C-alpha cells in the first residue's frame, strides 16, 4: 500500500450504532488530520494530530471520538450519530504541522446515517 | 484568520477550450496558496502550490496559477482542457501558525 488509505470506503449505520473509521499513512509523516466533506459546503477540519498528540479539536461534537495510537494510524470512533453527520470523511497527513506542508489525502469514507 | 472564495461553483467548458477557475483569499498576513483536485470517488490531490518566489506556478498536466498579491487572487488556468480534467477543484490558503482553509470548490465539467 502506498500513500494514505482509508477503510471502509462506504459505511451505512443507524443512529444507535457504534462504528469506527480507520486511516493509515505509509508516507512517514508526523501529522494527521480528519476532515468532513459535505455537499455544497467547504471542507471542514475536525481534528489534528501531531506526533500522536491531538493539537486541534475544531468544536467537534463528542459523538465523534478520534484516536491516534501512532503516527501512522488514525481512527475516528462514531456513536449515536445524526442523519446530518452523513458526509465524506477524509483523512490526510503531512510531514509536519506547518502552513507550507502539503497535505496528502486518502480516498475518504462515505458515511450514511439512517 | 484566513478565508477563501471561489465564486464559480460550476464551470462548463468544451474540450480544447481554455478555462480559468477563480480563487480569491482574505488574510492579514503572508499566505501560502494551493490548488487541489478531486476526481470522482477519490480524495484530494495537490495540483500546484505557491510558497514563495516566482508568482507563476505550473503543474505537470498543463495547469498554471498566478499569485497576485494586490488583487489577493490565485486563479487557476489551462489553455486547452481535456475530458479527463473533469473534476472538482479546491483552492486553499494557509499561513504560519494556521491550518489550511479550503474554498467551497469549483466543479469543472469538460464537454465533448
Coordinates of N, CA, C and O in Angstrom, one line a residue, chain A residues 10-100:
Chain A
X10 N -17.2 2.8 2.2 CA -18.6 3.1 2.4 C -19.1 2.5 3.7 O -18.7 1.4 4.1
X11 N -19.9 3.3 4.4 CA -20.5 2.8 5.7 C -21.9 3.3 5.8 O -22.1 4.5 5.7
X12 N -22.8 2.4 6.1 CA -24.2 2.8 6.4 C -24.4 2.4 7.9 O -24.2 1.2 8.2
X13 N -24.9 3.3 8.7 CA -25.2 3.0 10.1 C -26.4 3.6 10.6 O -26.8 4.7 10.1
X14 N -27.0 3.0 11.6 CA -28.2 3.6 12.2 C -27.7 4.5 13.3 O -26.5 4.5 13.7
X15 N -28.6 5.3 13.8 CA -28.2 6.3 14.8 C -27.8 5.7 16.1 O -27.1 6.4 16.9
X16 N -28.1 4.5 16.4 CA -27.7 3.9 17.7 C -26.5 3.0 17.6 O -26.0 2.5 18.5
X17 N -26.0 2.9 16.3 CA -24.8 2.0 16.1 C -23.5 2.7 16.6 O -23.5 3.9 16.8
X18 N -22.5 1.9 16.8 CA -21.1 2.3 17.1 C -20.2 1.7 16.0 O -20.3 0.5 15.8
X19 N -19.5 2.6 15.3 CA -18.6 2.1 14.3 C -17.3 2.9 14.3 O -17.2 4.0 15.0
X20 N -16.3 2.5 13.6 CA -15.0 3.2 13.6 C -14.5 3.3 12.1 O -14.6 2.4 11.4
X21 N -13.9 4.5 11.8 CA -13.2 4.7 10.6 C -11.7 4.6 10.8 O -11.2 5.0 11.8
X22 N -11.0 4.0 9.8 CA -9.6 3.8 10.0 C -8.9 4.5 8.9 O -9.3 4.5 7.7
X23 N -7.7 5.1 9.3 CA -6.9 5.7 8.3 C -5.4 5.3 8.6 O -5.0 5.2 9.7
X24 N -4.7 5.0 7.5 CA -3.3 4.6 7.6 C -2.5 5.4 6.6 O -2.9 5.4 5.4
X25 N -1.4 5.9 7.0 CA -0.5 6.6 6.0 C 0.9 5.9 6.0 O 1.4 5.5 7.0
X26 N 1.3 5.7 4.8 CA 2.6 5.0 4.5 C 3.7 5.9 4.0 O 4.5 5.5 3.2
X27 N 3.6 7.2 4.5 CA 4.5 8.2 3.9 C 5.5 8.6 5.0 O 6.3 9.5 4.7
X28 N 5.5 8.1 6.2 CA 6.4 8.5 7.2 C 6.1 9.9 7.7 O 7.1 10.6 8.3
X29 N 4.9 10.3 7.6 CA 4.5 11.7 8.1 C 4.3 11.7 9.6 O 4.1 10.6 10.2
X30 N 4.3 12.9 10.2 CA 4.1 13.0 11.6 C 2.8 13.7 12.0 O 2.4 13.7 13.1
X31 N 2.1 14.3 11.0 CA 0.9 14.9 11.3 C -0.3 14.3 10.6 O -0.1 13.8 9.4
X32 N -1.4 14.1 11.2 CA -2.6 13.5 10.6 C -3.8 14.3 10.9 O -3.9 15.0 12.0
X33 N -4.8 14.3 10.0 CA -6.0 15.2 10.1 C -7.2 14.4 9.7 O -7.2 13.5 8.9
X34 N -8.3 14.8 10.3 CA -9.7 14.3 9.9 C -10.4 15.6 9.4 O -10.5 16.6 10.0
X35 N -11.0 15.4 8.2 CA -11.9 16.4 7.6 C -13.3 15.8 7.3 O -13.4 14.6 7.0
X36 N -14.3 16.7 7.3 CA -15.6 16.3 6.9 C -15.9 17.1 5.6 O -15.8 18.3 5.6
X37 N -16.4 16.4 4.6 CA -16.8 17.0 3.3 C -18.3 16.7 3.1 O -18.7 15.6 2.8
X38 N -19.1 17.8 3.2 CA -20.5 17.7 3.0 C -20.8 18.4 1.6 O -20.1 19.3 1.2
X39 N -21.9 18.0 1.0 CA -22.3 18.6 -0.2 C -22.5 20.1 -0.1 O -23.1 20.5 0.9
X40 N -22.0 20.8 -1.0 CA -22.2 22.3 -1.1 C -21.6 23.0 0.1 O -22.0 24.2 0.3
X41 N -20.7 22.4 0.8 CA -20.0 23.1 1.9 C -18.5 23.0 1.8 O -18.1 22.0 1.3
X42 N -17.8 24.0 2.3 CA -16.3 23.8 2.2 C -15.9 22.7 3.1 O -16.6 22.3 4.0
X43 N -14.7 22.2 2.8 CA -14.1 21.1 3.6 C -13.9 21.6 5.1 O -13.4 22.8 5.3
X44 N -14.4 20.8 6.1 CA -14.3 21.2 7.5 C -13.2 20.4 8.2 O -13.3 19.2 8.2
X45 N -12.3 21.1 8.7 CA -11.3 20.4 9.6 C -11.9 20.0 10.9 O -12.5 20.8 11.6
X46 N -11.7 18.8 11.3 CA -12.2 18.3 12.5 C -11.2 18.2 13.6 O -11.3 18.7 14.7
X47 N -10.1 17.4 13.3 CA -9.1 17.1 14.3 C -7.7 17.1 13.6 O -7.6 16.8 12.5
X48 N -6.7 17.5 14.5 CA -5.3 17.5 14.0 C -4.5 16.8 15.1 O -4.7 17.0 16.3
X49 N -3.7 15.9 14.6 CA -2.7 15.2 15.5 C -1.3 15.4 15.0 O -1.0 15.4 13.8
X50 N -0.4 15.7 15.9 CA 1.0 15.9 15.6 C 1.8 15.0 16.5 O 1.7 15.1 17.8
X51 N 2.6 14.0 16.0 CA 3.3 13.1 16.8 C 2.4 12.4 17.8 O 2.8 12.3 19.0
X52 N 1.3 11.9 17.4 CA 0.3 11.2 18.1 C -0.5 12.1 19.1 O -1.4 11.6 19.8
X53 N -0.2 13.3 19.3 CA -0.9 14.2 20.2 C -1.9 15.0 19.5 O -1.6 15.7 18.5
X54 N -3.1 15.1 20.1 CA -4.1 16.0 19.5 C -3.7 17.4 19.7 O -3.5 17.8 20.8
X55 N -3.7 18.2 18.6 CA -3.3 19.6 18.7 C -4.5 20.5 18.4 O -4.5 21.7 18.7
X56 N -5.5 19.9 17.8 CA -6.7 20.7 17.5 C -8.0 19.9 17.5 O -8.0 18.8 16.9
X57 N -9.0 20.4 18.1 CA -10.3 19.9 18.0 C -11.2 21.0 17.6 O -11.4 22.0 18.4
X58 N -11.8 21.0 16.4 CA -12.5 22.2 15.9 C -13.9 22.2 16.3 O -14.8 22.2 15.4
X59 N -14.1 22.2 17.6 CA -15.5 22.2 18.1 C -16.4 21.1 17.6 O -17.5 21.3 17.2
X60 N -15.8 19.9 17.5 CA -16.5 18.7 17.0 C -17.3 18.1 18.1 O -16.9 17.9 19.2
X61 N -18.6 17.7 17.8 CA -19.4 17.1 18.9 C -18.8 15.8 19.4 O -18.0 15.1 18.7
X62 N -19.1 15.5 20.6 CA -18.4 14.4 21.3 C -18.8 13.0 20.8 O -18.2 12.0 21.1
X63 N -19.9 13.0 19.9 CA -20.2 11.7 19.3 C -19.1 11.3 18.3 O -19.2 10.1 17.8
X64 N -18.2 12.1 18.0 CA -17.0 11.8 17.2 C -15.8 11.8 18.1 O -15.5 12.8 18.8
X65 N -15.1 10.6 18.2 CA -14.0 10.5 19.1 C -12.8 10.0 18.3 O -12.8 8.8 17.9
X66 N -11.8 10.8 18.2 CA -10.6 10.4 17.4 C -9.6 9.6 18.3 O -9.6 9.7 19.6
X67 N -8.8 8.8 17.7 CA -7.7 8.1 18.4 C -6.5 8.0 17.5 O -6.7 7.6 16.3
X68 N -5.4 8.2 18.0 CA -4.1 8.2 17.2 C -3.1 7.4 18.0 O -2.3 7.9 18.7
X69 N -3.1 6.0 17.8 CA -2.2 5.2 18.6 C -0.7 5.4 18.2 O 0.2 5.1 19.0
X70 N -0.4 5.8 16.9 CA 0.9 6.0 16.5 C 0.8 7.0 15.3 O -0.2 7.3 14.8
X71 N 2.0 7.4 14.8 CA 2.0 8.5 13.7 C 1.5 7.9 12.4 O 1.2 8.7 11.5
X72 N 1.3 6.6 12.3 CA 0.8 6.1 11.0 C -0.6 5.8 11.0 O -1.2 5.6 9.9
X73 N -1.3 5.7 12.1 CA -2.7 5.3 12.2 C -3.5 6.3 12.9 O -3.1 6.9 13.9
X74 N -4.7 6.5 12.3 CA -5.7 7.4 12.9 C -7.1 6.8 12.8 O -7.4 6.3 11.7
X75 N -7.8 6.9 13.9 CA -9.2 6.3 13.9 C -10.2 7.4 14.2 O -9.8 8.4 14.9
X76 N -11.4 7.2 13.8 CA -12.5 8.1 14.2 C -13.6 7.2 14.6 O -14.2 6.5 13.8
X77 N -13.9 7.2 15.9 CA -14.9 6.4 16.5 C -16.2 7.1 16.5 O -16.3 8.3 16.9
X78 N -17.3 6.4 16.1 CA -18.6 7.1 15.9 C -19.6 6.4 16.7 O -19.7 5.2 16.8
X79 N -20.4 7.2 17.4 CA -21.6 6.7 18.2 C -22.7 7.7 18.3 O -22.5 8.9 18.4
X80 N -23.9 7.1 18.3 CA -25.1 7.9 18.3 C -25.1 9.1 17.4 O -25.3 10.3 17.7
X81 N -24.8 8.8 16.1 CA -24.7 9.9 15.1 C -26.1 10.3 14.7 O -27.1 9.6 14.9
X82 N -26.1 11.5 14.0 CA -27.4 12.0 13.5 C -27.3 12.0 12.0 O -26.3 11.9 11.4
X83 N -28.5 12.0 11.3 CA -28.5 12.0 9.9 C -27.7 13.1 9.2 O -27.1 12.9 8.2
X84 N -27.6 14.3 9.9 CA -26.8 15.4 9.3 C -25.3 15.1 9.4 O -24.5 15.9 8.8
X85 N -24.9 14.0 10.0 CA -23.5 13.6 10.0 C -23.1 12.8 8.8 O -21.9 12.5 8.6
X86 N -24.1 12.5 7.9 CA -23.8 11.8 6.7 C -22.9 12.8 5.8 O -23.3 13.9 5.6
X87 N -21.8 12.2 5.4 CA -20.8 13.0 4.6 C -19.7 12.1 4.2 O -19.7 10.9 4.5
X88 N -18.7 12.7 3.4 CA -17.5 12.0 3.1 C -16.5 12.4 4.2 O -16.2 13.6 4.4
X89 N -15.9 11.5 4.8 CA -14.9 11.8 5.8 C -13.5 11.5 5.3 O -13.2 10.3 4.9
X90 N -12.7 12.5 5.2 CA -11.4 12.4 4.6 C -10.3 12.5 5.7 O -10.3 13.3 6.6
X91 N -9.3 11.6 5.5 CA -8.1 11.6 6.3 C -7.0 12.2 5.5 O -6.9 12.0 4.3
X92 N -6.1 12.9 6.1 CA -4.9 13.5 5.4 C -3.7 13.4 6.3 O -3.8 13.3 7.6
X93 N -2.5 13.5 5.7 CA -1.3 13.5 6.5 C -0.4 14.5 5.9 O -0.5 14.9 4.7
X94 N 0.6 15.0 6.7 CA 1.7 15.9 6.2 C 2.9 15.6 7.0 O 2.9 15.1 8.1
X95 N 4.0 16.0 6.4 CA 5.3 15.7 7.0 C 5.4 16.3 8.4 O 5.7 15.6 9.4
X96 N 4.9 17.5 8.5 CA 4.9 18.2 9.8 C 3.7 19.1 9.8 O 3.1 19.4 8.8
X97 N 3.3 19.6 11.0 CA 2.4 20.7 11.1 C 3.1 21.9 10.6 O 4.2 22.2 11.0
X98 N 2.4 22.6 9.7 CA 3.1 23.8 9.2 C 2.3 24.3 7.9 O 1.8 23.5 7.1
X99 N 2.3 25.6 7.8 CA 1.4 26.2 6.8 C 1.9 25.8 5.4 O 1.1 25.8 4.4
X100 N 3.2 25.5 5.2 CA 3.7 25.2 3.9 C 3.8 23.7 3.5 O 4.2 23.3 2.5

